PDB file of C-alpha atoms in Angstrom:
ATOM      1  CA  MET T   1     123.405 150.705  69.675  1.00 43.00           C
ATOM      2  CA  GLU T   2     122.249 150.316  73.249  1.00 48.00           C
ATOM      3  CA  THR T   3     120.538 147.038  74.056  1.00 50.00           C
ATOM      4  CA  PRO T   4     117.013 147.603  75.385  1.00 48.00           C
ATOM      5  CA  LYS T   5     116.718 146.723  79.039  1.00 52.00           C
ATOM      6  CA  LYS T   6     114.285 144.062  80.062  1.00 51.00           C
ATOM      7  CA  ALA T   7     111.635 144.956  82.570  1.00 49.00           C
ATOM      8  CA  PRO T   8     112.122 143.411  85.980  1.00 51.00           C
ATOM      9  CA  ARG T   9     110.801 139.888  86.416  1.00 49.00           C
ATOM     10  CA  GLY T  10     107.146 139.959  87.404  1.00 45.00           C
ATOM     11  CA  THR T  11     106.410 143.279  85.682  1.00 47.00           C
ATOM     12  CA  ARG T  12     106.605 142.215  82.029  1.00 49.00           C
ATOM     13  CA  LYS T  13     103.463 141.481  80.065  1.00 53.00           C
ATOM     14  CA  ARG T  14     102.840 137.745  80.010  1.00 54.00           C
ATOM     15  CA  ASP T  15     102.599 135.960  76.698  1.00 64.00           C
ATOM     16  CA  VAL T  16      99.770 133.854  78.139  1.00 70.00           C
ATOM     17  CA  PRO T  17      97.004 135.607  80.126  1.00 82.00           C
ATOM     18  CA  LEU T  18      96.597 134.744  83.779  1.00 91.00           C
ATOM     19  CA  THR T  19      93.713 132.469  84.709  1.00 93.00           C
ATOM     20  CA  GLU T  20      92.367 131.274  88.037  1.00 92.00           C
ATOM     21  CA  ASP T  21      93.203 127.695  87.117  1.00 93.00           C
ATOM     22  CA  GLY T  22      96.768 128.653  86.246  1.00 95.00           C
ATOM     23  CA  ILE T  23      97.132 130.550  89.516  1.00 96.00           C
ATOM     24  CA  TYR T  24      95.873 127.588  91.525  1.00 96.00           C
ATOM     25  CA  ALA T  25      98.116 125.164  89.666  1.00 95.00           C
ATOM     26  CA  MET T  26     101.228 127.245  90.372  1.00 97.00           C
ATOM     27  CA  ALA T  27     100.185 127.801  93.993  1.00 97.00           C
ATOM     28  CA  LEU T  28      99.868 124.044  94.450  1.00 97.00           C
ATOM     29  CA  ARG T  29     103.367 123.527  93.056  1.00 97.00           C
ATOM     30  CA  LEU T  30     104.763 126.082  95.506  1.00 97.00           C
ATOM     31  CA  ILE T  31     102.846 124.570  98.431  1.00 97.00           C
ATOM     32  CA  ASP T  32     104.057 121.064  97.558  1.00 97.00           C
ATOM     33  CA  ALA T  33     107.621 122.384  97.517  1.00 97.00           C
ATOM     34  CA  ASP T  34     107.697 124.752 100.501  1.00 96.00           C
ATOM     35  CA  GLY T  35     104.421 124.489 102.431  1.00 95.00           C
ATOM     36  CA  VAL T  36     101.417 126.741 102.938  1.00 96.00           C
ATOM     37  CA  GLU T  37     103.174 129.122 105.308  1.00 95.00           C
ATOM     38  CA  ALA T  38     105.828 129.978 102.724  1.00 95.00           C
ATOM     39  CA  LEU T  39     103.288 130.929 100.065  1.00 96.00           C
ATOM     40  CA  THR T  40     102.781 134.650  99.524  1.00 96.00           C
ATOM     41  CA  MET T  41     101.022 136.542  96.772  1.00 95.00           C
ATOM     42  CA  ARG T  42     104.307 138.142  95.775  1.00 95.00           C
ATOM     43  CA  LYS T  43     106.090 134.797  95.562  1.00 96.00           C
ATOM     44  CA  LEU T  44     103.194 133.405  93.544  1.00 96.00           C
ATOM     45  CA  ALA T  45     103.320 136.357  91.154  1.00 95.00           C
ATOM     46  CA  THR T  46     107.066 135.904  90.683  1.00 94.00           C
ATOM     47  CA  ALA T  47     106.624 132.219  89.873  1.00 95.00           C
ATOM     48  CA  LEU T  48     103.972 133.177  87.328  1.00 94.00           C
ATOM     49  CA  ASP T  49     106.162 135.951  85.910  1.00 92.00           C
ATOM     50  CA  ALA T  50     103.338 138.389  86.577  1.00 92.00           C
ATOM     51  CA  ASN T  51     102.876 141.705  88.312  1.00 90.00           C
ATOM     52  CA  PRO T  52     101.629 140.982  91.861  1.00 89.00           C
ATOM     53  CA  MET T  53      98.731 143.414  91.422  1.00 92.00           C
ATOM     54  CA  SER T  54      97.479 141.467  88.403  1.00 91.00           C
ATOM     55  CA  LEU T  55      96.728 138.467  90.624  1.00 93.00           C
ATOM     56  CA  TYR T  56      94.111 140.472  92.477  1.00 92.00           C
ATOM     57  CA  HIS T  57      92.022 140.699  89.318  1.00 92.00           C
ATOM     58  CA  HIS T  58      91.459 136.956  89.707  1.00 94.00           C
ATOM     59  CA  VAL T  59      91.764 136.175  93.434  1.00 95.00           C
ATOM     60  CA  PRO T  60      91.265 138.656  96.297  1.00 94.00           C
ATOM     61  CA  ASN T  61      93.836 137.260  98.738  1.00 95.00           C
ATOM     62  CA  LYS T  62      95.880 134.277  99.867  1.00 95.00           C
ATOM     63  CA  ASP T  63      92.935 132.684 101.671  1.00 94.00           C
ATOM     64  CA  ALA T  64      90.990 132.644  98.415  1.00 94.00           C
ATOM     65  CA  VAL T  65      93.975 131.058  96.672  1.00 96.00           C
ATOM     66  CA  LEU T  66      94.146 128.331  99.310  1.00 95.00           C
ATOM     67  CA  ARG T  67      90.426 127.638  98.986  1.00 92.00           C
ATOM     68  CA  GLY T  68      90.785 127.373  95.238  1.00 92.00           C
ATOM     69  CA  VAL T  69      93.787 125.076  95.521  1.00 95.00           C
ATOM     70  CA  ALA T  70      91.963 122.843  98.033  1.00 92.00           C
ATOM     71  CA  GLU T  71      88.968 122.603  95.701  1.00 88.00           C
ATOM     72  CA  ARG T  72      91.265 121.781  92.801  1.00 89.00           C
ATOM     73  CA  VAL T  73      92.922 118.971  94.746  1.00 91.00           C
ATOM     74  CA  GLY T  74      89.584 117.722  96.064  1.00 86.00           C
ATOM     75  CA  SER T  75      88.306 117.443  92.506  1.00 84.00           C
ATOM     76  CA  GLN T  76      91.168 115.024  91.776  1.00 82.00           C
ATOM     77  CA  PHE T  77      89.545 112.479  94.080  1.00 83.00           C
ATOM     78  CA  ARG T  78      87.758 109.787  92.156  1.00 76.00           C
ATOM     79  CA  THR T  79      85.386 107.368  93.804  1.00 70.00           C
ATOM     80  CA  SER T  80      86.018 103.776  92.846  1.00 66.00           C
ATOM     81  CA  GLU T  81      83.603 102.329  90.304  1.00 68.00           C
ATOM     82  CA  GLN T  82      82.674  99.363  92.468  1.00 70.00           C
ATOM     83  CA  GLU T  83      78.916  99.701  92.799  1.00 73.00           C
ATOM     84  CA  ASP T  84      78.547  95.907  92.598  1.00 83.00           C
ATOM     85  CA  ALA T  85      81.270  95.241  95.181  1.00 90.00           C
ATOM     86  CA  PRO T  86      80.428  94.658  98.852  1.00 94.00           C
ATOM     87  CA  TRP T  87      80.179  97.904 100.768  1.00 95.00           C
ATOM     88  CA  GLN T  88      83.113  96.820 102.958  1.00 95.00           C
ATOM     89  CA  GLU T  89      85.408  96.724  99.914  1.00 94.00           C
ATOM     90  CA  ARG T  90      84.062 100.055  98.709  1.00 94.00           C
ATOM     91  CA  LEU T  91      84.706 101.670 102.088  1.00 95.00           C
ATOM     92  CA  ARG T  92      88.228 100.263 102.246  1.00 95.00           C
ATOM     93  CA  GLN T  93      89.079 101.482  98.753  1.00 94.00           C
ATOM     94  CA  LEU T  94      87.572 104.899  99.471  1.00 94.00           C
ATOM     95  CA  ALA T  95      89.824 105.316 102.510  1.00 95.00           C
ATOM     96  CA  LEU T  96      92.902 104.083 100.631  1.00 95.00           C
ATOM     97  CA  ASP T  97      92.246 106.472  97.737  1.00 94.00           C
ATOM     98  CA  PHE T  98      91.819 109.338 100.206  1.00 94.00           C
ATOM     99  CA  ARG T  99      95.110 108.398 101.832  1.00 95.00           C
ATOM    100  CA  ALA T 100      96.840 108.291  98.435  1.00 94.00           C
ATOM    101  CA  LEU T 101      95.576 111.805  97.661  1.00 94.00           C
ATOM    102  CA  ALA T 102      96.886 113.045 101.020  1.00 94.00           C
ATOM    103  CA  HIS T 103     100.296 111.554 100.256  1.00 95.00           C
ATOM    104  CA  ARG T 104     100.419 113.299  96.874  1.00 95.00           C
ATOM    105  CA  HIS T 105      99.942 116.715  98.524  1.00 96.00           C
ATOM    106  CA  PRO T 106     100.883 116.234 102.199  1.00 95.00           C
ATOM    107  CA  ARG T 107     101.573 119.882 103.042  1.00 95.00           C
ATOM    108  CA  LEU T 108      98.306 121.117 101.619  1.00 95.00           C
ATOM    109  CA  MET T 109      96.344 118.289 103.240  1.00 94.00           C
ATOM    110  CA  GLN T 110      97.855 118.970 106.668  1.00 93.00           C
ATOM    111  CA  TYR T 111      96.687 122.562 106.319  1.00 93.00           C
ATOM    112  CA  SER T 112      93.245 121.510 105.064  1.00 92.00           C
ATOM    113  CA  PHE T 113      92.692 118.969 107.836  1.00 91.00           C
ATOM    114  CA  ALA T 114      93.008 121.778 110.398  1.00 90.00           C
ATOM    115  CA  HIS T 115      89.911 123.513 108.994  1.00 88.00           C
ATOM    116  CA  ALA T 116      86.395 122.266 109.701  1.00 87.00           C
ATOM    117  CA  ASP T 117      85.127 123.196 106.235  1.00 87.00           C
ATOM    118  CA  TYR T 118      87.673 121.181 104.278  1.00 87.00           C
ATOM    119  CA  ILE T 119      84.951 118.633 103.424  1.00 89.00           C
ATOM    120  CA  GLN T 120      81.842 119.943 101.688  1.00 87.00           C
ATOM    121  CA  PRO T 121      78.590 118.105 100.863  1.00 89.00           C
ATOM    122  CA  GLU T 122      79.360 118.187  97.136  1.00 88.00           C
ATOM    123  CA  ASP T 123      82.865 116.742  97.507  1.00 88.00           C
ATOM    124  CA  PRO T 124      83.378 113.408  95.702  1.00 89.00           C
ATOM    125  CA  PHE T 125      84.823 111.902  98.883  1.00 92.00           C
ATOM    126  CA  TRP T 126      81.786 112.805 101.005  1.00 93.00           C
ATOM    127  CA  ARG T 127      79.360 111.626  98.323  1.00 93.00           C
ATOM    128  CA  GLY T 128      81.247 108.351  97.950  1.00 93.00           C
ATOM    129  CA  LEU T 129      81.342 107.857 101.701  1.00 95.00           C
ATOM    130  CA  THR T 130      77.631 108.508 102.244  1.00 96.00           C
ATOM    131  CA  ASP T 131      76.690 106.339  99.247  1.00 94.00           C
ATOM    132  CA  THR T 132      78.766 103.503 100.703  1.00 94.00           C
ATOM    133  CA  LEU T 133      77.082 103.822 104.091  1.00 95.00           C
ATOM    134  CA  ALA T 134      73.699 103.739 102.381  1.00 95.00           C
ATOM    135  CA  ALA T 135      74.801 100.511 100.693  1.00 93.00           C
ATOM    136  CA  ALA T 136      75.664  99.208 104.175  1.00 94.00           C
ATOM    137  CA  LYS T 137      71.946  99.593 105.003  1.00 92.00           C
ATOM    138  CA  LEU T 138      72.415 102.307 107.593  1.00 94.00           C
ATOM    139  CA  PRO T 139      69.204 104.267 108.207  1.00 93.00           C
ATOM    140  CA  PRO T 140      69.376 107.663 106.416  1.00 93.00           C
ATOM    141  CA  PRO T 141      69.343 109.737 109.645  1.00 93.00           C
ATOM    142  CA  GLU T 142      72.426 107.861 110.865  1.00 94.00           C
ATOM    143  CA  ILE T 143      74.483 108.238 107.695  1.00 95.00           C
ATOM    144  CA  PRO T 144      75.779 111.818 108.303  1.00 95.00           C
ATOM    145  CA  ARG T 145      76.740 110.966 111.895  1.00 95.00           C
ATOM    146  CA  VAL T 146      78.614 107.815 110.951  1.00 96.00           C
ATOM    147  CA  ALA T 147      80.209 109.532 107.953  1.00 96.00           C
ATOM    148  CA  ALA T 148      81.416 112.359 110.198  1.00 96.00           C
ATOM    149  CA  THR T 149      82.906 109.837 112.608  1.00 95.00           C
ATOM    150  CA  LEU T 150      84.722 108.055 109.789  1.00 96.00           C
ATOM    151  CA  CYS T 151      86.076 111.358 108.468  1.00 94.00           C
ATOM    152  CA  ALA T 152      87.472 112.074 111.926  1.00 94.00           C
ATOM    153  CA  VAL T 153      89.078 108.621 112.077  1.00 94.00           C
ATOM    154  CA  PHE T 154      90.593 108.840 108.595  1.00 94.00           C
ATOM    155  CA  THR T 155      91.917 112.377 108.986  1.00 94.00           C
ATOM    156  CA  GLY T 156      93.256 111.651 112.470  1.00 94.00           C
ATOM    157  CA  LEU T 157      95.209 108.711 111.110  1.00 94.00           C
ATOM    158  CA  LEU T 158      96.493 110.731 108.185  1.00 95.00           C
ATOM    159  CA  VAL T 159      97.499 113.769 110.243  1.00 95.00           C
ATOM    160  CA  SER T 160      99.515 111.583 112.620  1.00 95.00           C
ATOM    161  CA  GLU T 161     101.117 109.821 109.662  1.00 95.00           C
ATOM    162  CA  LEU T 162     101.893 112.943 107.611  1.00 94.00           C
ATOM    163  CA  THR T 163     103.392 114.786 110.582  1.00 94.00           C
ATOM    164  CA  GLY T 164     105.509 111.786 111.587  1.00 94.00           C
ATOM    165  CA  ALA T 165     103.742 111.415 114.941  1.00 94.00           C
ATOM    166  CA  LEU T 166     102.549 107.896 114.164  1.00 93.00           C
ATOM    167  CA  GLN T 167     106.060 106.812 113.229  1.00 92.00           C
ATOM    168  CA  ARG T 168     107.410 108.366 116.443  1.00 92.00           C
ATOM    169  CA  TRP T 169     104.803 106.749 118.685  1.00 91.00           C
ATOM    170  CA  THR T 170     105.646 103.285 117.403  1.00 90.00           C
ATOM    171  CA  THR T 171     109.219 103.680 118.664  1.00 89.00           C
ATOM    172  CA  LEU T 172     108.209 104.437 122.268  1.00 85.00           C
ATOM    173  CA  PRO T 173     109.014 101.800 124.906  1.00 80.00           C
ATOM    174  CA  PRO T 174     106.047 100.123 126.585  1.00 76.00           C
ATOM    175  CA  ALA T 175     104.493 101.477 129.779  1.00 66.00           C
ATOM    176  CA  PRO T 176     104.661 101.808 132.689  1.00 63.00           C
ATOM    177  CA  ALA T 177     108.292 102.580 133.374  1.00 58.00           C
ATOM    178  CA  GLY T 178     109.278 103.624 129.887  1.00 55.00           C
ATOM    179  CA  ASP T 179     112.800 102.495 130.645  1.00 61.00           C
ATOM    180  CA  GLY T 180     113.110 100.102 127.730  1.00 62.00           C
ATOM    181  CA  GLU T 181     114.939 100.832 124.535  1.00 71.00           C
ATOM    182  CA  GLU T 182     113.099 102.585 121.752  1.00 75.00           C
ATOM    183  CA  ALA T 183     112.030 100.346 118.903  1.00 79.00           C
ATOM    184  CA  PRO T 184     113.260 101.086 115.382  1.00 85.00           C
ATOM    185  CA  ALA T 185     111.095 103.341 113.230  1.00 87.00           C
ATOM    186  CA  PRO T 186     108.512 101.406 111.216  1.00 90.00           C
ATOM    187  CA  SER T 187     108.974 100.767 107.529  1.00 92.00           C
ATOM    188  CA  THR T 188     106.562 102.006 104.891  1.00 92.00           C
ATOM    189  CA  ASP T 189     105.073  98.514 104.647  1.00 95.00           C
ATOM    190  CA  GLU T 190     104.517  98.462 108.401  1.00 94.00           C
ATOM    191  CA  ILE T 191     102.753 101.828 108.301  1.00 94.00           C
ATOM    192  CA  ASP T 192     100.583 100.524 105.456  1.00 95.00           C
ATOM    193  CA  ALA T 193      99.707  97.492 107.569  1.00 95.00           C
ATOM    194  CA  MET T 194      98.828  99.709 110.539  1.00 94.00           C
ATOM    195  CA  PHE T 195      96.493 101.768 108.370  1.00 95.00           C
ATOM    196  CA  SER T 196      94.916  98.573 107.044  1.00 95.00           C
ATOM    197  CA  ARG T 197      94.306  97.279 110.567  1.00 95.00           C
ATOM    198  CA  ALA T 198      92.693 100.572 111.497  1.00 94.00           C
ATOM    199  CA  LEU T 199      90.399 100.159 108.489  1.00 95.00           C
ATOM    200  CA  ASP T 200      89.522  96.641 109.647  1.00 96.00           C
ATOM    201  CA  GLY T 201      88.392  98.089 112.964  1.00 95.00           C
ATOM    202  CA  THR T 202      86.459 100.867 111.255  1.00 95.00           C
ATOM    203  CA  ILE T 203      84.604  98.451 108.992  1.00 95.00           C
ATOM    204  CA  ALA T 204      83.836  96.180 111.944  1.00 95.00           C
ATOM    205  CA  GLY T 205      82.423  99.183 113.779  1.00 94.00           C
ATOM    206  CA  VAL T 206      80.052  99.992 110.915  1.00 94.00           C
ATOM    207  CA  GLU T 207      79.035  96.331 110.657  1.00 93.00           C
ATOM    208  CA  SER T 208      78.059  96.289 114.338  1.00 92.00           C
ATOM    209  CA  HIS T 209      76.363  99.698 114.375  1.00 87.00           C
ATOM    210  CA  PRO T 210      73.137  99.371 116.419  1.00 83.00           C
ATOM    211  CA  ALA T 211      71.041 101.293 113.898  1.00 69.00           C
ATOM    212  CA  ARG T 212      72.222  98.959 111.149  1.00 66.00           C
ATOM    213  CA  ALA T 213      71.324  95.948 113.262  1.00 59.00           C
ATOM    214  CA  ARG T 214      67.806  97.321 113.825  1.00 60.00           C
ATOM    215  CA  GLU T 215      67.444  97.963 110.095  1.00 58.00           C
ATOM    216  CA  ARG T 216      68.326  94.328 109.336  1.00 57.00           C
ATOM    217  CA  ALA T 217      65.939  92.975 111.997  1.00 53.00           C
TER     218      ALA T 217
END
């Protein structure tokens, strides 16, 4: 008796129906492994053991998949429950938690940081940041401006770290001649310390903000 042939992978009926959440979860796994550029709808369908056309019943294209994945990762961010802590501690922990999230999904976050809409008003990170600045007694009109500046500082630090640029810059010889020997690459602890010092400067900047000083006067 002839053994029935199996349908090619990706064309068989799935035992479990496709869902948007399942699509995003698999897409995130593929992005973490190979990067955003390597993700295609066909590769995603193969990983899901689904017909490529069936994906389009749930998501219209790759851009929609990436938006969904970014929202899924953003929802993982949890603001620290430190309402009674000084705002300086809250701001520091917020930045450290954001950095930890970026390190969990570095390839996705590098892609997201290159798009102006990667932070939305309803995002837990933005809400936590603006709430912390309100606790710092910044006048309400100043909060979005300062929050935007801090987002630029945090993401700039993280992009340079995730791409390896920060590690490379620390090995450069001092100016002006540049004829000294390159320093050894920094350790993980040294990079952590550099990020912490950058946070010290950021917090000091908020503490000395002119609008905050006028509010206290």
